[in-house]
Short mmCIF file of N, CA and C in Angstrom, two decimals:
data_model
loop_
_atom_site.label_atom_id
_atom_site.label_comp_id
_atom_site.label_asym_id
_atom_site.label_seq_id
_atom_site.Cartn_x
_atom_site.Cartn_y
_atom_site.Cartn_z
N MET Y 41 -52.18 3.72 76.48
CA MET Y 41 -51.20 2.80 76.38
C MET Y 41 -50.99 1.90 77.54
N PRO Y 42 -50.94 0.43 77.47
CA PRO Y 42 -51.15 -0.27 78.65
C PRO Y 42 -49.60 0.01 79.24
N PRO Y 43 -49.52 -0.38 80.71
CA PRO Y 43 -48.22 -0.21 81.48
C PRO Y 43 -47.24 -1.03 80.88
N THR Y 44 -45.89 -0.79 80.91
CA THR Y 44 -45.10 -1.69 80.47
C THR Y 44 -44.61 -2.64 81.43
N ARG Y 45 -44.15 -3.80 81.05
CA ARG Y 45 -43.60 -4.77 82.03
C ARG Y 45 -42.28 -4.49 82.59
N ARG Y 46 -42.34 -4.85 83.90
CA ARG Y 46 -40.91 -4.60 84.63
C ARG Y 46 -40.37 -6.15 84.93
N ARG Y 47 -39.36 -6.36 84.66
CA ARG Y 47 -38.74 -7.76 85.07
C ARG Y 47 -38.70 -7.91 86.48
N PRO Y 48 -38.90 -9.16 86.91
CA PRO Y 48 -38.59 -9.55 88.42
C PRO Y 48 -37.00 -9.40 88.74
N GLY Y 49 -36.71 -8.78 89.80
CA GLY Y 49 -35.39 -8.83 90.30
C GLY Y 49 -35.18 -9.12 91.61
N HIS Y 50 -34.00 -9.02 92.24
CA HIS Y 50 -33.90 -9.43 93.39
C HIS Y 50 -32.69 -8.56 94.14
N GLY Y 51 -33.09 -8.32 95.25
CA GLY Y 51 -32.25 -7.68 95.87
C GLY Y 51 -31.63 -8.48 97.14
N GLU Y 52 -31.56 -9.65 97.42
CA GLU Y 52 -31.17 -10.17 98.52
C GLU Y 52 -30.87 -9.03 99.57
N ALA Y 53 -30.94 -8.24 98.96
CA ALA Y 53 -31.90 -7.59 99.20
C ALA Y 53 -32.16 -7.58 98.84
N GLY Y 54 -31.62 -8.39 95.09
CA GLY Y 54 -31.06 -7.85 94.78
C GLY Y 54 -31.52 -7.49 95.61
N GLY Y 55 -34.00 -6.04 94.65
CA GLY Y 55 -33.76 -4.91 94.80
C GLY Y 55 -33.70 -4.72 95.72
N PRO Y 56 -33.84 -5.11 94.73
CA PRO Y 56 -33.75 -4.48 94.26
C PRO Y 56 -33.58 -4.44 94.12
N ARG Y 57 -34.72 -3.03 94.89
CA ARG Y 57 -35.30 -2.54 95.09
C ARG Y 57 -35.34 -2.31 94.51
N ARG Y 58 -34.02 -1.71 97.07
CA ARG Y 58 -34.69 -1.69 96.62
C ARG Y 58 -35.53 -1.78 95.94
N PRO Y 59 -37.11 -2.31 95.70
CA PRO Y 59 -37.71 -1.17 95.42
C PRO Y 59 -37.60 -0.27 96.68
N ARG Y 60 -37.36 0.94 96.57
CA ARG Y 60 -37.36 1.80 97.43
C ARG Y 60 -38.69 2.42 97.02
N HIS Y 61 -39.71 1.98 97.82
CA HIS Y 61 -41.22 2.24 97.38
C HIS Y 61 -41.40 3.46 97.26
N ARG Y 62 -40.76 4.25 96.40
CA ARG Y 62 -41.31 5.64 96.04
C ARG Y 62 -41.88 5.24 94.65
N ASP Y 63 -42.50 4.06 94.65
CA ASP Y 63 -43.15 3.63 93.45
C ASP Y 63 -44.35 4.46 93.07
N ARG Y 64 -44.98 4.79 94.19
CA ARG Y 64 -46.40 5.66 94.00
C ARG Y 64 -46.03 6.85 93.21
N ARG Y 65 -45.05 7.36 93.23
CA ARG Y 65 -44.66 8.65 92.47
C ARG Y 65 -44.41 8.43 91.12
N ARG Y 66 -44.23 7.22 90.56
CA ARG Y 66 -43.89 6.90 89.11
C ARG Y 66 -45.15 7.04 88.38
N ARG Y 67 -45.00 6.92 87.14
CA ARG Y 67 -46.11 6.90 86.08
C ARG Y 67 -45.98 5.85 85.15
N ALA Y 68 -46.80 5.53 84.62
CA ALA Y 68 -46.98 4.38 83.51
C ALA Y 68 -45.95 5.13 82.26
N GLY Y 69 -45.25 4.11 81.56
CA GLY Y 69 -44.39 4.81 80.43
C GLY Y 69 -43.16 5.26 80.82
N GLN Y 70 -42.80 5.53 82.29
CA GLN Y 70 -41.57 5.90 82.73
C GLN Y 70 -40.97 4.77 83.52
N ASP Y 71 -41.47 3.57 83.58
CA ASP Y 71 -40.84 2.42 84.25
C ASP Y 71 -40.04 1.78 83.44
N ARG Y 72 -39.05 1.01 84.16
CA ARG Y 72 -38.02 0.18 83.53
C ARG Y 72 -37.99 -1.11 84.26
N PRO Y 73 -37.79 -2.20 83.91
CA PRO Y 73 -37.66 -3.51 84.81
C PRO Y 73 -36.73 -3.02 85.86
N ARG Y 74 -37.06 -3.47 87.01
CA ARG Y 74 -36.41 -3.25 88.19
C ARG Y 74 -36.66 -4.12 89.37
N PRO Y 75 -35.62 -4.56 89.90
CA PRO Y 75 -35.65 -5.66 90.87
C PRO Y 75 -35.65 -5.06 92.27
N GLY Y 76 -35.85 -5.80 93.09
CA GLY Y 76 -35.76 -5.95 94.65
C GLY Y 76 -35.65 -4.75 95.50
N PRO Y 77 -35.79 -5.17 96.62
CA PRO Y 77 -35.73 -4.17 97.70
C PRO Y 77 -34.25 -3.55 97.97
N ALA Y 78 -34.27 -2.61 99.07
CA ALA Y 78 -33.02 -2.01 99.46
C ALA Y 78 -31.93 -3.08 100.04
N HIS Y 79 -30.82 -2.73 99.85
CA HIS Y 79 -29.80 -3.59 100.49
C HIS Y 79 -29.39 -3.08 101.83
N ARG Y 80 -28.89 -3.96 102.78
CA ARG Y 80 -28.37 -3.42 104.09
C ARG Y 80 -27.11 -2.88 103.68
N PRO Y 81 -26.63 -1.76 104.45
CA PRO Y 81 -25.58 -0.90 104.01
C PRO Y 81 -24.19 -1.45 104.85
N HIS Y 82 -24.04 -2.71 104.44
CA HIS Y 82 -22.82 -3.54 105.01
C HIS Y 82 -22.43 -4.52 103.96
N SER Y 83 -20.96 -4.47 103.76
CA SER Y 83 -20.62 -5.41 102.73
C SER Y 83 -20.58 -6.87 103.09
N GLY Y 84 -20.33 -7.26 104.53
CA GLY Y 84 -20.28 -8.59 104.81
C GLY Y 84 -21.54 -9.25 105.47
N THR Y 85 -22.55 -8.33 105.61
CA THR Y 85 -23.59 -8.79 106.37
C THR Y 85 -24.96 -9.21 105.28
N PRO Y 86 -25.37 -10.45 105.41
CA PRO Y 86 -26.39 -10.89 104.43
C PRO Y 86 -27.54 -10.12 104.61
N PRO Y 87 -28.46 -9.91 103.71
CA PRO Y 87 -29.62 -8.99 103.74
C PRO Y 87 -30.64 -9.82 104.43
N PRO Y 88 -31.69 -9.28 104.72
CA PRO Y 88 -32.82 -10.09 105.54
C PRO Y 88 -33.32 -11.17 104.62
N ARG Y 89 -33.64 -12.38 105.29
CA ARG Y 89 -34.06 -13.49 104.60
C ARG Y 89 -35.36 -13.36 104.08
N LEU Y 90 -36.32 -12.89 104.80
CA LEU Y 90 -37.94 -12.80 104.56
C LEU Y 90 -38.22 -11.22 104.01
N LEU Y 91 -38.94 -11.15 103.09
CA LEU Y 91 -39.40 -9.79 102.71
C LEU Y 91 -41.10 -9.89 102.89
N GLY Y 92 -41.78 -8.73 103.46
CA GLY Y 92 -43.07 -8.74 103.39
C GLY Y 92 -43.42 -7.47 102.68
N LEU Y 93 -44.63 -7.52 102.07
CA LEU Y 93 -45.19 -6.39 101.36
C LEU Y 93 -46.70 -6.45 101.57
N LEU Y 94 -47.02 -5.23 102.37
CA LEU Y 94 -48.52 -5.08 102.45
C LEU Y 94 -49.08 -3.90 101.61
N CYS Y 95 -50.21 -4.32 100.99
CA CYS Y 95 -50.78 -3.39 100.15
C CYS Y 95 -51.75 -2.42 100.84
N VAL Y 96 -51.34 -1.13 101.07
CA VAL Y 96 -52.28 -0.15 101.76
C VAL Y 96 -53.09 0.37 100.75
N ARG Y 97 -52.62 0.52 99.50
CA ARG Y 97 -53.51 1.04 98.42
C ARG Y 97 -52.98 0.84 97.22
N PRO Y 98 -53.87 0.04 96.41
CA PRO Y 98 -53.31 -0.52 94.97
C PRO Y 98 -53.32 0.95 93.97
N ALA Y 99 -52.65 0.71 92.76
CA ALA Y 99 -52.67 1.99 92.06
C ALA Y 99 -53.94 1.90 91.06
N ALA Y 100 -54.13 2.88 90.62
CA ALA Y 100 -55.58 3.06 89.78
C ALA Y 100 -55.60 2.00 88.67
N HIS Y 101 -54.36 1.89 88.07
CA HIS Y 101 -54.29 0.61 86.90
C HIS Y 101 -52.77 0.23 86.82
N GLY Y 102 -52.81 -1.26 86.78
CA GLY Y 102 -51.39 -1.52 86.71
C GLY Y 102 -50.76 -1.88 88.07
N GLY Y 103 -49.42 -2.15 88.11
CA GLY Y 103 -48.73 -2.29 89.37
C GLY Y 103 -48.87 -3.74 89.80
N GLU Y 104 -49.13 -4.48 88.91
CA GLU Y 104 -49.19 -6.07 89.28
C GLU Y 104 -47.87 -6.50 89.79
N THR Y 105 -47.99 -7.46 90.73
CA THR Y 105 -46.80 -8.21 91.12
C THR Y 105 -46.13 -9.25 90.33
N LEU Y 106 -44.95 -9.19 90.16
CA LEU Y 106 -44.32 -10.31 89.48
C LEU Y 106 -43.34 -11.05 90.33
N LEU Y 107 -43.40 -12.46 90.49
CA LEU Y 107 -42.48 -13.23 90.88
C LEU Y 107 -42.04 -14.32 90.21
N ALA Y 108 -40.75 -14.71 90.44
CA ALA Y 108 -39.91 -15.48 89.64
C ALA Y 108 -39.10 -16.34 90.43
N SER Y 109 -38.87 -17.79 90.52
CA SER Y 109 -38.09 -18.53 91.09
C SER Y 109 -36.49 -18.46 90.52
N GLY Y 110 -35.83 -18.26 91.37
CA GLY Y 110 -34.31 -17.99 91.13
C GLY Y 110 -33.77 -19.29 90.66
N HIS Y 111 -34.39 -20.55 91.32
CA HIS Y 111 -33.99 -21.82 90.63
C HIS Y 111 -34.30 -22.03 89.13
N THR Y 112 -35.33 -21.41 88.80
CA THR Y 112 -35.76 -21.48 87.39
C THR Y 112 -34.95 -20.84 86.58
N VAL Y 113 -34.67 -19.52 86.85
CA VAL Y 113 -33.82 -18.61 86.16
C VAL Y 113 -32.40 -19.36 86.18
N HIS Y 114 -31.82 -20.17 87.06
CA HIS Y 114 -30.62 -20.61 87.26
C HIS Y 114 -30.52 -21.88 86.32
N ASN Y 115 -31.72 -22.57 86.21
CA ASN Y 115 -31.70 -23.81 85.45
C ASN Y 115 -31.87 -23.55 83.96
N ARG Y 116 -32.44 -22.39 83.77
CA ARG Y 116 -32.67 -21.98 82.34
C ARG Y 116 -31.41 -21.65 81.88
N LEU Y 117 -30.54 -20.87 82.56
CA LEU Y 117 -29.34 -20.30 82.18
C LEU Y 117 -28.42 -21.62 81.96
N LEU Y 118 -28.43 -22.48 82.85
CA LEU Y 118 -27.75 -23.76 82.81
C LEU Y 118 -27.99 -24.48 81.39
N ALA Y 119 -29.38 -24.45 80.88
CA ALA Y 119 -29.56 -25.38 79.63
C ALA Y 119 -29.52 -24.24 78.58
N GLU Y 120 -29.57 -22.80 78.56
CA GLU Y 120 -29.49 -21.95 77.47
C GLU Y 120 -28.19 -21.22 77.32
N SER Y 121 -27.60 -20.74 78.36
CA SER Y 121 -26.56 -20.10 78.51
C SER Y 121 -25.50 -20.23 79.47
N PRO Y 122 -24.97 -21.55 79.40
CA PRO Y 122 -24.29 -21.92 80.50
C PRO Y 122 -22.97 -21.19 80.70
N TRP Y 123 -22.40 -20.49 79.55
CA TRP Y 123 -21.14 -19.62 79.80
C TRP Y 123 -21.42 -18.55 80.56
N ALA Y 124 -22.72 -18.25 80.82
CA ALA Y 124 -23.03 -16.87 81.71
C ALA Y 124 -22.84 -17.32 83.19
N LEU Y 125 -23.00 -18.45 83.52
CA LEU Y 125 -23.02 -18.82 84.92
C LEU Y 125 -21.62 -18.83 85.61
N SER Y 126 -20.63 -18.92 84.76
CA SER Y 126 -19.29 -18.79 85.55
C SER Y 126 -19.19 -17.30 86.03
N ARG Y 127 -19.76 -16.34 85.24
CA ARG Y 127 -19.54 -15.14 85.71
C ARG Y 127 -20.53 -14.69 86.63
N LEU Y 128 -21.46 -15.28 86.65
CA LEU Y 128 -22.69 -14.90 87.64
C LEU Y 128 -22.34 -15.47 88.93
N TYR Y 129 -21.52 -16.30 89.01
CA TYR Y 129 -20.90 -16.92 90.34
C TYR Y 129 -19.84 -16.08 90.94
N GLN Y 130 -19.48 -15.07 90.27
CA GLN Y 130 -18.41 -14.28 90.72
C GLN Y 130 -18.95 -13.00 91.31
N GLU Y 131 -18.32 -12.30 91.99
CA GLU Y 131 -18.67 -10.99 92.69
C GLU Y 131 -19.07 -9.79 91.56
N PHE Y 132 -20.06 -9.15 91.87
CA PHE Y 132 -20.50 -7.93 91.11
C PHE Y 132 -20.57 -6.72 92.42
N HIS Y 133 -20.38 -5.48 92.06
CA HIS Y 133 -20.82 -4.55 92.98
C HIS Y 133 -22.26 -4.29 92.84
N PHE Y 134 -22.83 -4.22 94.17
CA PHE Y 134 -24.17 -4.06 94.21
C PHE Y 134 -24.64 -2.63 95.03
N GLY Y 135 -23.76 -2.06 95.59
CA GLY Y 135 -23.90 -0.72 96.08
C GLY Y 135 -22.65 -0.40 96.93
N ARG Y 136 -22.42 1.07 96.80
CA ARG Y 136 -21.30 1.64 97.57
C ARG Y 136 -21.57 3.03 98.07
N GLY Y 137 -20.93 3.28 99.02
CA GLY Y 137 -21.08 4.61 99.79
C GLY Y 137 -20.12 4.77 100.70
N THR Y 138 -20.21 5.71 101.53
CA THR Y 138 -19.33 5.78 102.64
C THR Y 138 -19.06 4.81 103.76
N GLY Y 139 -18.03 4.20 103.70
CA GLY Y 139 -17.68 3.17 104.82
C GLY Y 139 -18.31 1.85 104.27
N PHE Y 140 -18.80 1.53 103.07
CA PHE Y 140 -19.30 0.38 102.67
C PHE Y 140 -19.26 0.18 101.06
N ASP Y 141 -18.99 -1.14 100.78
CA ASP Y 141 -19.06 -1.52 99.47
C ASP Y 141 -19.61 -2.97 99.21
N ARG Y 142 -20.99 -3.12 98.87
CA ARG Y 142 -21.59 -4.40 98.74
C ARG Y 142 -21.12 -5.16 97.56
N ARG Y 143 -20.59 -6.21 97.79
CA ARG Y 143 -20.15 -7.07 96.58
C ARG Y 143 -20.69 -8.51 96.92
N ARG Y 144 -21.30 -8.94 95.77
CA ARG Y 144 -21.87 -10.35 95.87
C ARG Y 144 -21.91 -10.92 94.56
N PRO Y 145 -22.12 -12.21 94.47
CA PRO Y 145 -22.34 -12.81 93.16
C PRO Y 145 -23.94 -12.67 93.01
N VAL Y 146 -24.20 -12.91 91.74
CA VAL Y 146 -25.72 -13.07 91.54
C VAL Y 146 -26.32 -14.54 92.08
N PHE Y 147 -25.49 -15.59 91.74
CA PHE Y 147 -25.85 -16.85 92.33
C PHE Y 147 -24.85 -17.36 93.10
N ARG Y 148 -25.11 -17.86 94.27
CA ARG Y 148 -24.12 -18.54 95.20
C ARG Y 148 -24.69 -19.76 96.02
N ARG Y 149 -23.99 -20.63 96.52
CA ARG Y 149 -24.26 -21.74 96.89
C ARG Y 149 -24.13 -21.56 98.68
N HIS Y 150 -25.07 -21.91 99.39
CA HIS Y 150 -24.93 -21.89 100.95
C HIS Y 150 -25.36 -23.29 101.23
N GLY Y 151 -24.15 -24.02 101.55
CA GLY Y 151 -24.41 -25.41 101.81
C GLY Y 151 -25.01 -26.01 100.46
N THR Y 152 -26.12 -26.74 100.92
CA THR Y 152 -26.90 -27.12 99.44
C THR Y 152 -27.90 -26.46 98.91
N ASP Y 153 -28.15 -25.16 99.52
CA ASP Y 153 -29.15 -24.25 98.94
C ASP Y 153 -28.31 -23.37 97.89
N LEU Y 154 -29.34 -22.97 97.00
CA LEU Y 154 -28.89 -21.94 95.84
C LEU Y 154 -29.57 -20.67 96.52
N ARG Y 155 -28.69 -19.73 96.24
CA ARG Y 155 -29.31 -18.34 96.59
C ARG Y 155 -29.05 -17.31 95.63
N VAL Y 156 -29.94 -16.43 95.14
CA VAL Y 156 -29.97 -15.43 94.15
C VAL Y 156 -29.97 -14.03 94.73
N HIS Y 157 -29.26 -13.11 94.04
CA HIS Y 157 -29.18 -11.70 94.41
C HIS Y 157 -29.02 -10.98 93.08
N TYR Y 158 -30.14 -10.18 92.61
CA TYR Y 158 -30.10 -9.60 91.44
C TYR Y 158 -30.88 -8.33 91.31
N ASN Y 159 -30.11 -7.36 90.70
CA ASN Y 159 -30.58 -5.99 90.72
C ASN Y 159 -29.87 -5.37 89.46
N ARG Y 160 -30.35 -5.42 88.34
CA ARG Y 160 -29.57 -4.98 87.09
C ARG Y 160 -29.03 -3.47 87.19
N ARG Y 161 -29.89 -2.61 87.70
CA ARG Y 161 -29.85 -1.23 87.73
C ARG Y 161 -28.87 -0.94 88.76
N GLY Y 162 -28.86 -1.56 89.95
CA GLY Y 162 -28.33 -1.27 91.16
C GLY Y 162 -26.84 -1.96 90.71
N ILE Y 163 -26.66 -2.91 90.06
CA ILE Y 163 -25.11 -3.45 89.72
C ILE Y 163 -24.64 -2.27 88.74
N GLU Y 164 -25.41 -1.96 87.77
CA GLU Y 164 -24.76 -0.90 86.60
C GLU Y 164 -24.31 0.40 87.68
N ARG Y 165 -25.21 0.80 88.48
CA ARG Y 165 -24.83 2.09 89.25
C ARG Y 165 -23.59 1.79 90.09
N ALA Y 166 -23.61 0.75 90.84
CA ALA Y 166 -22.57 0.50 91.89
C ALA Y 166 -21.18 0.24 91.08
N HIS Y 167 -21.22 -0.31 89.97
CA HIS Y 167 -19.91 -0.50 89.26
C HIS Y 167 -19.41 0.95 88.82
N GLU Y 168 -20.21 1.92 88.25
CA GLU Y 168 -19.93 3.29 87.73
C GLU Y 168 -19.40 3.84 89.33
N GLU Y 169 -19.94 3.75 90.35
CA GLU Y 169 -19.42 4.38 91.50
C GLU Y 169 -18.27 3.91 92.01
N ALA Y 170 -17.93 2.71 91.73
CA ALA Y 170 -16.91 2.03 92.06
C ALA Y 170 -15.51 2.33 91.15
N GLY Y 171 -15.94 2.90 89.96
CA GLY Y 171 -14.98 3.23 89.01
C GLY Y 171 -14.50 1.81 88.40
N ALA Y 172 -15.21 0.97 88.45
CA ALA Y 172 -15.23 -0.45 87.72
C ALA Y 172 -16.04 -0.79 86.69
N PRO Y 173 -16.06 -0.17 85.61
CA PRO Y 173 -17.11 -0.37 84.42
C PRO Y 173 -17.30 -1.86 84.17
N LEU Y 174 -18.63 -2.22 83.87
CA LEU Y 174 -18.77 -3.44 83.54
C LEU Y 174 -18.35 -3.75 82.17
N THR Y 175 -17.53 -5.07 81.94
CA THR Y 175 -17.01 -5.39 80.80
C THR Y 175 -17.89 -5.87 79.91
N PRO Y 176 -17.79 -6.02 78.48
CA PRO Y 176 -18.58 -6.63 77.66
C PRO Y 176 -19.24 -8.09 78.02
N GLY Y 177 -18.22 -8.76 78.67
CA GLY Y 177 -18.55 -10.12 79.28
C GLY Y 177 -19.61 -10.14 80.44
N ASP Y 178 -19.30 -9.02 81.10
CA ASP Y 178 -20.29 -8.81 82.27
C ASP Y 178 -21.75 -8.58 81.77
N ARG Y 179 -21.83 -7.50 80.84
CA ARG Y 179 -22.81 -7.11 80.34
C ARG Y 179 -23.75 -8.43 79.62
N ALA Y 180 -22.91 -9.19 78.96
CA ALA Y 180 -23.72 -10.17 78.38
C ALA Y 180 -24.18 -11.16 79.23
N ALA Y 181 -23.43 -11.54 80.39
CA ALA Y 181 -24.00 -12.40 81.39
C ALA Y 181 -25.32 -11.91 81.92
N LEU Y 182 -25.31 -10.66 82.23
CA LEU Y 182 -26.49 -9.98 82.76
C LEU Y 182 -27.68 -9.74 81.73
N ASP Y 183 -27.32 -9.68 80.57
CA ASP Y 183 -28.28 -9.52 79.53
C ASP Y 183 -28.82 -10.94 79.47
N ALA Y 184 -28.26 -12.19 79.63
CA ALA Y 184 -28.85 -13.46 79.60
C ALA Y 184 -29.65 -13.69 80.81
N VAL Y 185 -29.38 -13.16 81.90
CA VAL Y 185 -30.52 -13.12 82.91
C VAL Y 185 -31.72 -12.45 82.66
N ASP Y 186 -31.61 -11.07 81.99
CA ASP Y 186 -32.79 -10.30 81.66
C ASP Y 186 -33.55 -10.94 80.55
N ARG Y 187 -33.05 -11.64 79.75
CA ARG Y 187 -33.77 -12.37 78.70
C ARG Y 187 -34.84 -13.31 79.21
N ILE Y 188 -34.19 -14.04 80.28
CA ILE Y 188 -35.14 -15.15 80.97
C ILE Y 188 -36.15 -14.44 81.77
N LEU Y 189 -35.89 -13.40 82.45
CA LEU Y 189 -36.79 -12.59 83.40
C LEU Y 189 -37.66 -11.91 82.39
N SER Y 190 -37.48 -11.61 81.29
CA SER Y 190 -38.50 -11.25 80.27
C SER Y 190 -39.46 -11.95 79.65
N ASP Y 191 -39.27 -13.18 79.74
CA ASP Y 191 -40.13 -14.21 79.17
C ASP Y 191 -41.31 -14.33 80.07
N PRO Y 192 -42.62 -14.10 79.57
CA PRO Y 192 -43.58 -14.12 80.38
C PRO Y 192 -43.89 -15.71 81.10
N ARG Y 193 -43.23 -16.67 80.51
CA ARG Y 193 -43.48 -18.07 81.14
C ARG Y 193 -42.49 -18.18 82.37
N THR Y 194 -41.74 -17.10 82.62
CA THR Y 194 -40.68 -17.25 83.72
C THR Y 194 -41.58 -16.85 85.15
N ALA Y 195 -42.30 -15.69 84.98
CA ALA Y 195 -42.82 -14.92 86.14
C ALA Y 195 -44.39 -15.18 86.27
N LEU Y 196 -44.77 -15.38 87.56
CA LEU Y 196 -46.02 -15.36 88.09
C LEU Y 196 -46.46 -14.02 88.21
N ARG Y 197 -47.63 -13.56 87.54
CA ARG Y 197 -48.13 -12.15 87.61
C ARG Y 197 -49.51 -12.28 88.16
N PHE Y 198 -49.57 -11.22 89.27
CA PHE Y 198 -50.93 -11.16 89.82
C PHE Y 198 -51.08 -9.76 90.76
N PRO Y 199 -52.38 -9.29 90.97
CA PRO Y 199 -52.32 -8.09 91.65
C PRO Y 199 -52.44 -8.28 93.08
N LEU Y 200 -51.96 -7.20 93.81
CA LEU Y 200 -51.94 -7.14 95.36
C LEU Y 200 -53.21 -6.08 95.57
N ARG Y 201 -54.32 -6.71 96.36
CA ARG Y 201 -55.44 -5.87 96.56
C ARG Y 201 -55.25 -5.32 97.91
N ARG Y 202 -55.94 -4.32 98.08
CA ARG Y 202 -55.83 -3.38 99.53
C ARG Y 202 -55.99 -4.44 100.57
N GLY Y 203 -55.31 -4.44 101.67
CA GLY Y 203 -55.01 -5.40 102.70
C GLY Y 203 -54.27 -6.74 102.51
N ASP Y 204 -53.81 -6.98 101.20
CA ASP Y 204 -53.21 -8.17 100.86
C ASP Y 204 -51.72 -8.12 101.58
N LEU Y 205 -51.23 -9.20 102.16
CA LEU Y 205 -49.90 -9.16 102.67
C LEU Y 205 -49.20 -10.28 101.84
N LEU Y 206 -48.09 -10.02 101.35
CA LEU Y 206 -47.16 -11.00 100.52
C LEU Y 206 -45.95 -11.17 101.51
N TRP Y 207 -45.56 -12.46 101.91
CA TRP Y 207 -44.50 -12.85 102.39
C TRP Y 207 -43.63 -13.75 101.17
N LEU Y 208 -42.28 -13.31 101.12
CA LEU Y 208 -41.35 -14.34 100.25
C LEU Y 208 -40.30 -14.49 100.64
N ASP Y 209 -39.48 -15.48 100.31
CA ASP Y 209 -37.98 -15.87 100.65
C ASP Y 209 -37.12 -15.03 99.72
N ASN Y 210 -36.58 -13.80 100.25
CA ASN Y 210 -35.80 -13.12 99.58
C ASN Y 210 -34.75 -13.45 99.01
N ALA Y 211 -34.20 -14.67 99.48
CA ALA Y 211 -32.75 -15.27 98.84
C ALA Y 211 -33.01 -16.18 97.84
N VAL Y 212 -34.24 -16.52 97.41
CA VAL Y 212 -34.78 -17.55 96.70
C VAL Y 212 -35.77 -17.01 95.32
N VAL Y 213 -36.59 -16.10 95.82
CA VAL Y 213 -37.52 -15.42 94.88
C VAL Y 213 -37.24 -14.03 94.44
N LEU Y 214 -37.25 -13.94 92.97
CA LEU Y 214 -37.11 -12.62 92.38
C LEU Y 214 -38.35 -12.06 92.37
N HIS Y 215 -38.39 -10.80 92.45
CA HIS Y 215 -39.76 -9.95 92.62
C HIS Y 215 -39.61 -8.53 91.78
N GLY Y 216 -40.86 -8.29 91.31
CA GLY Y 216 -40.82 -6.96 90.57
C GLY Y 216 -42.30 -6.59 90.43
N ARG Y 217 -42.64 -5.61 89.50
CA ARG Y 217 -43.93 -5.02 89.32
C ARG Y 217 -44.00 -4.81 87.80
N THR Y 218 -45.33 -4.66 87.31
CA THR Y 218 -45.63 -4.06 86.04
C THR Y 218 -45.65 -2.63 86.47
N ALA Y 219 -45.65 -1.75 85.31
CA ALA Y 219 -45.85 -0.19 85.59
C ALA Y 219 -47.32 0.11 85.94
N PHE Y 220 -47.54 1.32 86.40
CA PHE Y 220 -48.67 1.61 86.80
C PHE Y 220 -49.24 2.94 86.49
N THR Y 221 -50.49 3.43 86.85
CA THR Y 221 -50.97 4.73 86.57
C THR Y 221 -51.45 4.87 87.84
N ASP Y 222 -51.06 6.09 88.31
CA ASP Y 222 -51.71 6.46 89.78
C ASP Y 222 -52.79 7.50 89.67
N SER Y 223 -53.53 7.43 90.84
CA SER Y 223 -54.53 8.43 90.88
C SER Y 223 -53.98 9.93 90.96
N PRO Y 224 -54.74 10.86 90.53
CA PRO Y 224 -54.30 12.36 90.68
C PRO Y 224 -54.28 12.69 92.06
N ASN Y 225 -55.44 12.00 92.73
CA ASN Y 225 -55.77 12.42 94.19
C ASN Y 225 -54.31 11.92 94.90
N PRO Y 226 -53.50 12.92 95.60
CA PRO Y 226 -52.32 12.19 96.31
C PRO Y 226 -52.78 11.53 97.53
N HIS Y 227 -53.89 11.49 97.98
CA HIS Y 227 -54.30 10.61 99.12
C HIS Y 227 -54.91 9.23 98.66
N ALA Y 228 -54.73 9.00 97.39
CA ALA Y 228 -55.34 7.82 96.84
C ALA Y 228 -54.35 7.01 95.94
N ARG Y 229 -53.18 7.35 96.15
CA ARG Y 229 -51.96 7.02 95.38
C ARG Y 229 -51.41 5.74 95.85
N ARG Y 230 -50.89 4.77 95.03
CA ARG Y 230 -50.42 3.66 95.35
C ARG Y 230 -49.64 3.70 96.66
N CYS Y 231 -49.63 2.75 97.46
CA CYS Y 231 -48.88 2.60 98.87
C CYS Y 231 -48.58 1.23 99.08
N LEU Y 232 -47.49 0.77 99.39
CA LEU Y 232 -47.03 -0.60 99.80
C LEU Y 232 -46.18 -0.29 101.08
N ALA Y 233 -46.36 -1.09 102.09
CA ALA Y 233 -45.41 -1.08 103.27
C ALA Y 233 -44.50 -2.30 103.12
N ARG Y 234 -43.39 -2.19 103.50
CA ARG Y 234 -42.38 -3.04 103.25
C ARG Y 234 -41.76 -3.50 104.52
N VAL Y 235 -41.35 -4.79 104.88
CA VAL Y 235 -40.83 -5.09 105.99
C VAL Y 235 -39.86 -6.23 105.77
N TRP Y 236 -38.64 -6.24 106.44
CA TRP Y 236 -37.69 -7.35 106.21
C TRP Y 236 -37.60 -8.10 107.66
N VAL Y 237 -37.47 -9.45 107.41
CA VAL Y 237 -37.41 -10.15 108.76
C VAL Y 237 -36.33 -11.20 108.63
N ASP Y 238 -35.52 -11.39 109.76
CA ASP Y 238 -34.28 -12.26 109.64
C ASP Y 238 -34.61 -13.42 110.19
#
């Protein structure tokens, strides 16, 4: 069975993550769309602006990178689901733990710049941890984002080969990957090194 598609997401950190690159331990058929890198554990500190991904070893099959423009997602929402943007410009919980509670909108303006921060699973988990369940309106707005990210026309899809280094603007570009099948040899499994730069 071919690997399932994972929607791009964002972690301004979203993922996030984010990915928390334990990815090499996952297997095809177990993956769900998942965004971006890990967040910084501070509610008021913006996540790093640049994300770098170095492919140390690719997966045996699959694991292609998915990139999507946050501007494209925003503009399609404006055209197709404008009602969702009013909620997406308001804060969501993105992470919670001892001494911190990360809350940010999915879209925000920084001067004339548009920035995006999206991680569906992170949002759902953080709202549960905060004791603030997502409302039907919240879920409908997030579903509108996911519908656009699931459209193959939205994302650029390509493989990272051994030695490839990808840099991206973590406040503008949403990123994810397709599912993958790893080698049974633990020394040959998929491995990506991740770095953030301010």
